[in-house]
Tab-separated table of C-alpha atoms in Angstrom:
chain	number	residue	atom	x	y	z
A	1	MET	CA	108.094	98.094	-25.207
A	2	ARG	CA	104.589	98.290	-24.556
A	3	TYR	CA	104.992	96.535	-21.364
A	4	SER	CA	107.423	98.984	-20.149
A	5	LYS	CA	104.752	101.757	-18.807
A	6	TRP	CA	102.824	99.335	-16.897
A	7	PHE	CA	106.048	97.854	-15.469
A	8	ARG	CA	106.868	101.141	-13.966
A	9	TYR	CA	103.463	101.466	-12.676
A	10	LEU	CA	103.827	98.132	-10.805
A	11	ALA	CA	107.494	98.643	-9.994
A	12	LEU	CA	107.082	102.020	-8.133
A	13	PRO	CA	104.651	100.661	-5.505
A	14	VAL	CA	107.040	97.786	-4.766
A	15	ALA	CA	110.073	99.922	-4.601
A	16	PHE	CA	108.207	102.383	-2.304
A	17	GLY	CA	107.230	99.248	-0.031
A	18	ILE	CA	110.723	98.067	-0.012
A	19	VAL	CA	112.140	101.666	1.017
A	20	PHE	CA	109.377	102.026	3.569
A	21	ALA	CA	109.907	98.551	5.200
A	22	VAL	CA	113.749	99.347	5.346
A	23	THR	CA	113.264	102.743	6.677
A	24	SER	CA	110.877	101.512	9.342
A	25	LYS	CA	113.299	98.914	10.516
A	26	LEU	CA	116.137	101.575	10.657
A	27	LEU	CA	113.921	103.942	12.576
A	28	ALA	CA	112.836	101.164	15.063
A	29	GLU	CA	116.571	100.414	15.538
A	30	GLU	CA	117.357	103.919	16.458
A	31	THR	CA	116.807	103.463	20.205
A	32	ASP	CA	118.656	102.947	23.411
A	33	LYS	CA	118.001	100.401	26.079
A	34	ILE	CA	118.489	102.111	29.281
A	35	ASN	CA	118.742	100.540	32.513
A	36	VAL	CA	117.950	102.875	35.635
A	37	PHE	CA	119.276	101.136	38.582
A	38	CYS	CA	120.258	101.435	42.386
A	39	VAL	CA	123.375	100.510	44.154
A	40	MET	CA	123.619	98.660	47.323
A	41	SER	CA	126.214	99.318	50.006
A	42	GLU	CA	129.626	97.518	50.115
A	43	ASN	CA	128.546	94.993	52.517
A	44	ILE	CA	125.744	93.592	50.100
A	45	GLU	CA	128.326	93.985	47.305
A	46	ALA	CA	130.866	91.819	49.244
A	47	GLU	CA	128.135	89.046	49.654
A	48	VAL	CA	127.647	89.044	46.019
A	49	LYS	CA	131.209	88.747	45.400
A	50	VAL	CA	131.345	85.845	47.931
A	51	ALA	CA	128.669	84.041	46.149
A	52	THR	CA	130.368	84.707	42.735
A	53	VAL	CA	133.623	82.976	43.864
A	54	ASP	CA	131.654	79.969	45.266
A	55	LEU	CA	129.764	79.441	41.967
A	56	LYS	CA	132.927	79.535	40.296
A	57	VAL	CA	134.830	77.120	42.383
A	58	THR	CA	131.983	74.671	42.674
A	59	GLU	CA	130.528	74.740	39.204
A	60	ASN	CA	133.036	76.527	37.180
A	61	VAL	CA	130.599	79.303	36.191
A	62	GLU	CA	131.004	82.838	35.961
A	63	THR	CA	128.468	85.373	37.467
A	64	PHE	CA	127.800	88.749	35.699
A	65	ALA	CA	129.828	90.274	38.662
A	66	LEU	CA	132.837	88.191	38.081
A	67	LYS	CA	132.674	89.253	34.168
A	68	GLY	CA	132.915	92.888	35.437
A	69	TYR	CA	129.168	93.861	35.294
A	70	GLN	CA	127.729	96.450	37.621
A	71	PRO	CA	125.899	94.556	40.324
A	72	HIS	CA	122.453	96.471	40.430
A	73	CYS	CA	118.891	96.268	41.243
A	74	THR	CA	116.917	97.583	38.211
A	75	LEU	CA	114.379	100.319	38.785
A	76	TYR	CA	113.052	100.998	35.546
A	77	MET	CA	114.418	99.713	32.109
A	78	THR	CA	113.076	100.633	28.744
A	79	ALA	CA	113.866	101.837	25.296
A	80	TYR	CA	114.393	105.604	24.482
A	81	PRO	CA	114.671	107.241	21.240
A	82	LYS	CA	118.283	108.194	20.327
A	83	GLY	CA	119.390	111.516	21.697
A	84	ARG	CA	117.264	111.383	25.024
A	85	GLN	CA	120.129	110.105	27.197
A	86	LYS	CA	121.025	113.476	28.571
A	87	LEU	CA	117.354	114.186	29.493
A	88	VAL	CA	117.283	110.709	31.379
A	89	ALA	CA	120.580	111.778	33.030
A	90	THR	CA	119.107	115.085	34.207
A	91	ILE	CA	116.099	113.466	35.854
A	92	VAL	CA	117.910	110.656	37.393
A	93	ARG	CA	120.372	113.264	38.984
A	94	ARG	CA	117.640	115.298	40.492
A	95	ILE	CA	115.936	112.185	41.898
A	96	ALA	CA	119.273	111.153	43.431
A	97	ASN	CA	119.960	114.661	44.955
A	98	SER	CA	116.320	114.607	46.457
A	99	THR	CA	116.445	111.055	48.046
A	100	LYS	CA	118.263	109.883	51.100
A	101	ALA	CA	119.938	106.755	51.423
A	102	PHE	CA	117.538	104.079	53.106
A	103	PRO	CA	117.955	100.677	54.676
A	104	ILE	CA	117.341	97.434	52.677
A	105	ASN	CA	117.473	93.666	53.499
A	106	THR	CA	118.474	91.038	50.949
A	107	LYS	CA	116.578	87.736	51.035
A	108	GLY	CA	119.032	85.206	49.994
A	109	ILE	CA	119.771	83.078	46.850
A	110	GLU	CA	116.777	82.536	44.494
A	111	VAL	CA	116.368	80.437	41.459
A	112	ALA	CA	113.686	82.092	39.192
A	113	ALA	CA	111.202	79.888	37.190
A	114	SER	CA	113.126	80.726	34.052
A	115	ASP	CA	116.137	79.342	35.556
A	116	TRP	CA	117.897	82.800	36.513
A	117	LEU	CA	119.858	83.073	39.627
A	118	PHE	CA	119.441	86.010	41.935
A	119	MET	CA	120.189	87.351	45.295
A	120	GLY	CA	116.695	88.494	46.268
A	121	ILE	CA	116.009	91.947	47.894
A	122	GLU	CA	113.278	92.698	50.311
A	123	ASN	CA	110.955	95.454	48.884
A	124	ASN	CA	110.095	98.143	51.143
A	125	LYS	CA	108.180	101.510	51.157
A	126	GLU	CA	111.332	103.548	50.338
A	127	LEU	CA	112.384	101.090	47.501
A	128	GLN	CA	109.045	100.808	46.136
A	129	SER	CA	108.572	104.535	46.109
A	130	LEU	CA	111.992	105.098	44.338
A	131	CYS	CA	110.852	102.765	41.556
A	132	ASP	CA	107.632	104.319	41.274
A	133	GLU	CA	109.147	107.751	41.041
A	134	VAL	CA	111.732	106.957	38.452
A	135	ALA	CA	109.099	105.316	36.110
A	136	ASN	CA	106.657	108.015	36.768
A	137	ARG	CA	109.111	110.551	35.569
A	138	LEU	CA	110.900	108.907	32.681
A	139	ALA	CA	108.030	107.217	31.201
A	140	PHE	CA	106.999	110.090	29.164
A	141	LEU	CA	110.365	110.018	27.272
A	142	ARG	CA	110.421	106.350	26.236
A	143	ALA	CA	109.911	105.090	22.578
A	144	LYS	CA	106.338	104.002	22.352
A	145	SER	CA	105.967	100.473	21.196
A	146	ASP	CA	102.950	98.095	21.418
A	147	TYR	CA	105.348	95.047	21.484
A	148	VAL	CA	104.633	92.303	24.244
A	149	PRO	CA	106.847	89.559	24.581
A	150	ALA	CA	105.521	86.052	24.325
A	151	TRP	CA	106.124	85.294	27.955
A	152	ALA	CA	104.196	87.983	29.185
A	153	LYS	CA	100.886	87.832	26.887
A	154	ASN	CA	99.112	85.613	29.454
A	155	MET	CA	100.001	87.886	32.245
A	156	PRO	CA	97.403	90.912	32.258
A	157	ALA	CA	99.135	92.948	34.950
A	158	LYS	CA	102.387	92.649	32.976
A	159	VAL	CA	100.794	93.391	29.669
A	160	GLU	CA	99.147	96.795	31.300
A	161	CYS	CA	102.843	97.782	32.640
A	162	ILE	CA	104.457	97.207	29.399
A	163	LYS	CA	101.826	99.191	27.395
A	164	LYS	CA	101.702	102.108	30.029
A	165	TYR	CA	105.384	102.285	30.748
A	166	GLY	CA	107.488	100.057	28.425
A	167	SER	CA	108.364	97.778	31.164
A	168	PRO	CA	106.730	94.638	32.735
A	169	ASN	CA	108.524	95.188	35.984
A	170	VAL	CA	107.483	98.395	37.613
A	171	PHE	CA	104.773	99.456	40.176
A	172	SER	CA	102.817	96.568	41.347
A	173	GLN	CA	105.228	93.904	39.229
A	174	PHE	CA	108.219	95.478	40.852
A	175	ASP	CA	110.507	92.545	42.111
A	176	PRO	CA	113.821	93.690	43.294
A	177	HIS	CA	116.812	91.688	43.070
A	178	LEU	CA	120.436	91.341	41.855
A	179	THR	CA	120.896	89.190	39.046
A	180	LEU	CA	124.038	86.856	39.269
A	181	LEU	CA	123.201	84.637	36.178
A	182	ALA	CA	120.710	84.738	33.240
A	183	LYS	CA	119.136	81.751	32.111
A	184	SER	CA	121.263	78.784	32.940
A	185	ASP	CA	121.491	75.144	33.469
A	186	GLY	CA	118.523	74.428	35.831
A	187	GLU	CA	120.166	71.257	37.466
A	188	MET	CA	123.331	73.293	38.312
A	189	LEU	CA	121.272	75.936	39.825
A	190	LYS	CA	119.658	73.360	42.053
A	191	ARG	CA	123.074	72.125	43.149
A	192	PHE	CA	124.277	75.534	43.967
A	193	LYS	CA	121.128	76.280	46.095
A	194	VAL	CA	121.869	73.214	48.151
A	195	TYR	CA	125.466	74.027	48.411
A	196	CYS	CA	124.939	77.604	49.652
A	197	GLU	CA	122.085	76.684	52.106
A	198	ASP	CA	124.146	77.726	55.073
A	199	LYS	CA	126.034	80.523	53.666
A	200	MET	CA	125.711	84.134	54.822
A	201	TYR	CA	124.843	85.480	51.483
A	202	ASN	CA	121.891	82.968	51.649
A	203	ARG	CA	120.607	84.512	54.720
A	204	PRO	CA	119.123	88.086	55.126
A	205	VAL	CA	121.832	90.776	55.066
A	206	SER	CA	121.221	94.297	56.130
A	207	GLY	CA	122.708	97.188	54.067
A	208	LYS	CA	121.534	100.487	52.425
A	209	VAL	CA	120.612	101.593	48.997
A	210	VAL	CA	123.252	104.432	48.506
A	211	ALA	CA	123.222	105.335	44.658
A	212	ILE	CA	121.268	105.330	41.664
A	213	GLY	CA	122.601	105.296	38.243
A	214	TYR	CA	122.086	104.515	34.644
A	215	GLY	CA	123.662	102.687	31.616
A	216	LEU	CA	123.011	100.993	28.234
A	217	ALA	CA	121.790	97.343	28.927
A	218	ASP	CA	122.493	94.282	26.950
A	219	ARG	CA	119.851	91.663	25.944
A	220	ASP	CA	119.939	90.162	29.628
A	221	GLY	CA	119.392	93.914	31.063
A	222	GLN	CA	123.027	93.954	32.277
A	223	ILE	CA	125.285	96.838	32.395
A	224	LYS	CA	129.003	96.498	31.522
A	225	GLU	CA	129.935	100.111	32.151
A	226	PRO	CA	127.540	102.392	33.930
A	227	ILE	CA	127.388	105.866	32.330
A	228	GLU	CA	126.770	107.806	35.478
A	229	VAL	CA	126.084	106.875	39.023
A	230	PHE	CA	124.980	109.628	41.566
A	231	PRO	CA	125.058	109.136	45.295
A	232	LEU	CA	121.965	109.511	47.148
A	233	ALA	CA	121.772	112.177	49.707
A	234	LYS	CA	123.444	111.553	53.104
């Protein structure tokens, strides 16, 4: 019995430590990963669909578009504490209402170093300004975190963007594109790149940015069902 007092003294810190760790984990998980994106005109989306069909026919691989995901160009994606979705929506709607549709060009099929497959988008003043505005106006709402993914630790510009804005792909690091596939078989991607060399979707296609929206993103940053999409001003 004489050990029970000391056991209680030792057990309390351990118990509090366990409770704190579990609580911290739960709190850390109470966020929404929201992707704010822009939507391209129908003619660009049509080329995405053609590329999607070609990839299915030639390699039996399904793009995100074929699986029903929203084709989009990410403007700003980060995590927000639960309950801030309505504030995000309000800001995105206001930006849409004050932004006119503007011209954009694609750059053809691109294979990223990490074996992702993109349809590249040529950046221009209007698109960069839209990305900057979205990040500037939403960053203060985000969930604060010091986490830097391993792939970005040796990239000072990426690290700075992550620490300031919670995203590695904003401002000077913005690289607009439409994602067709996440990390895939590199050899398959090389074959497809050769196959589509003379295809229309592998050449510059002129269109417009016609809307911006937002949705909950999965681990690949993709959106199955956008929550809302707001047309840009005519």
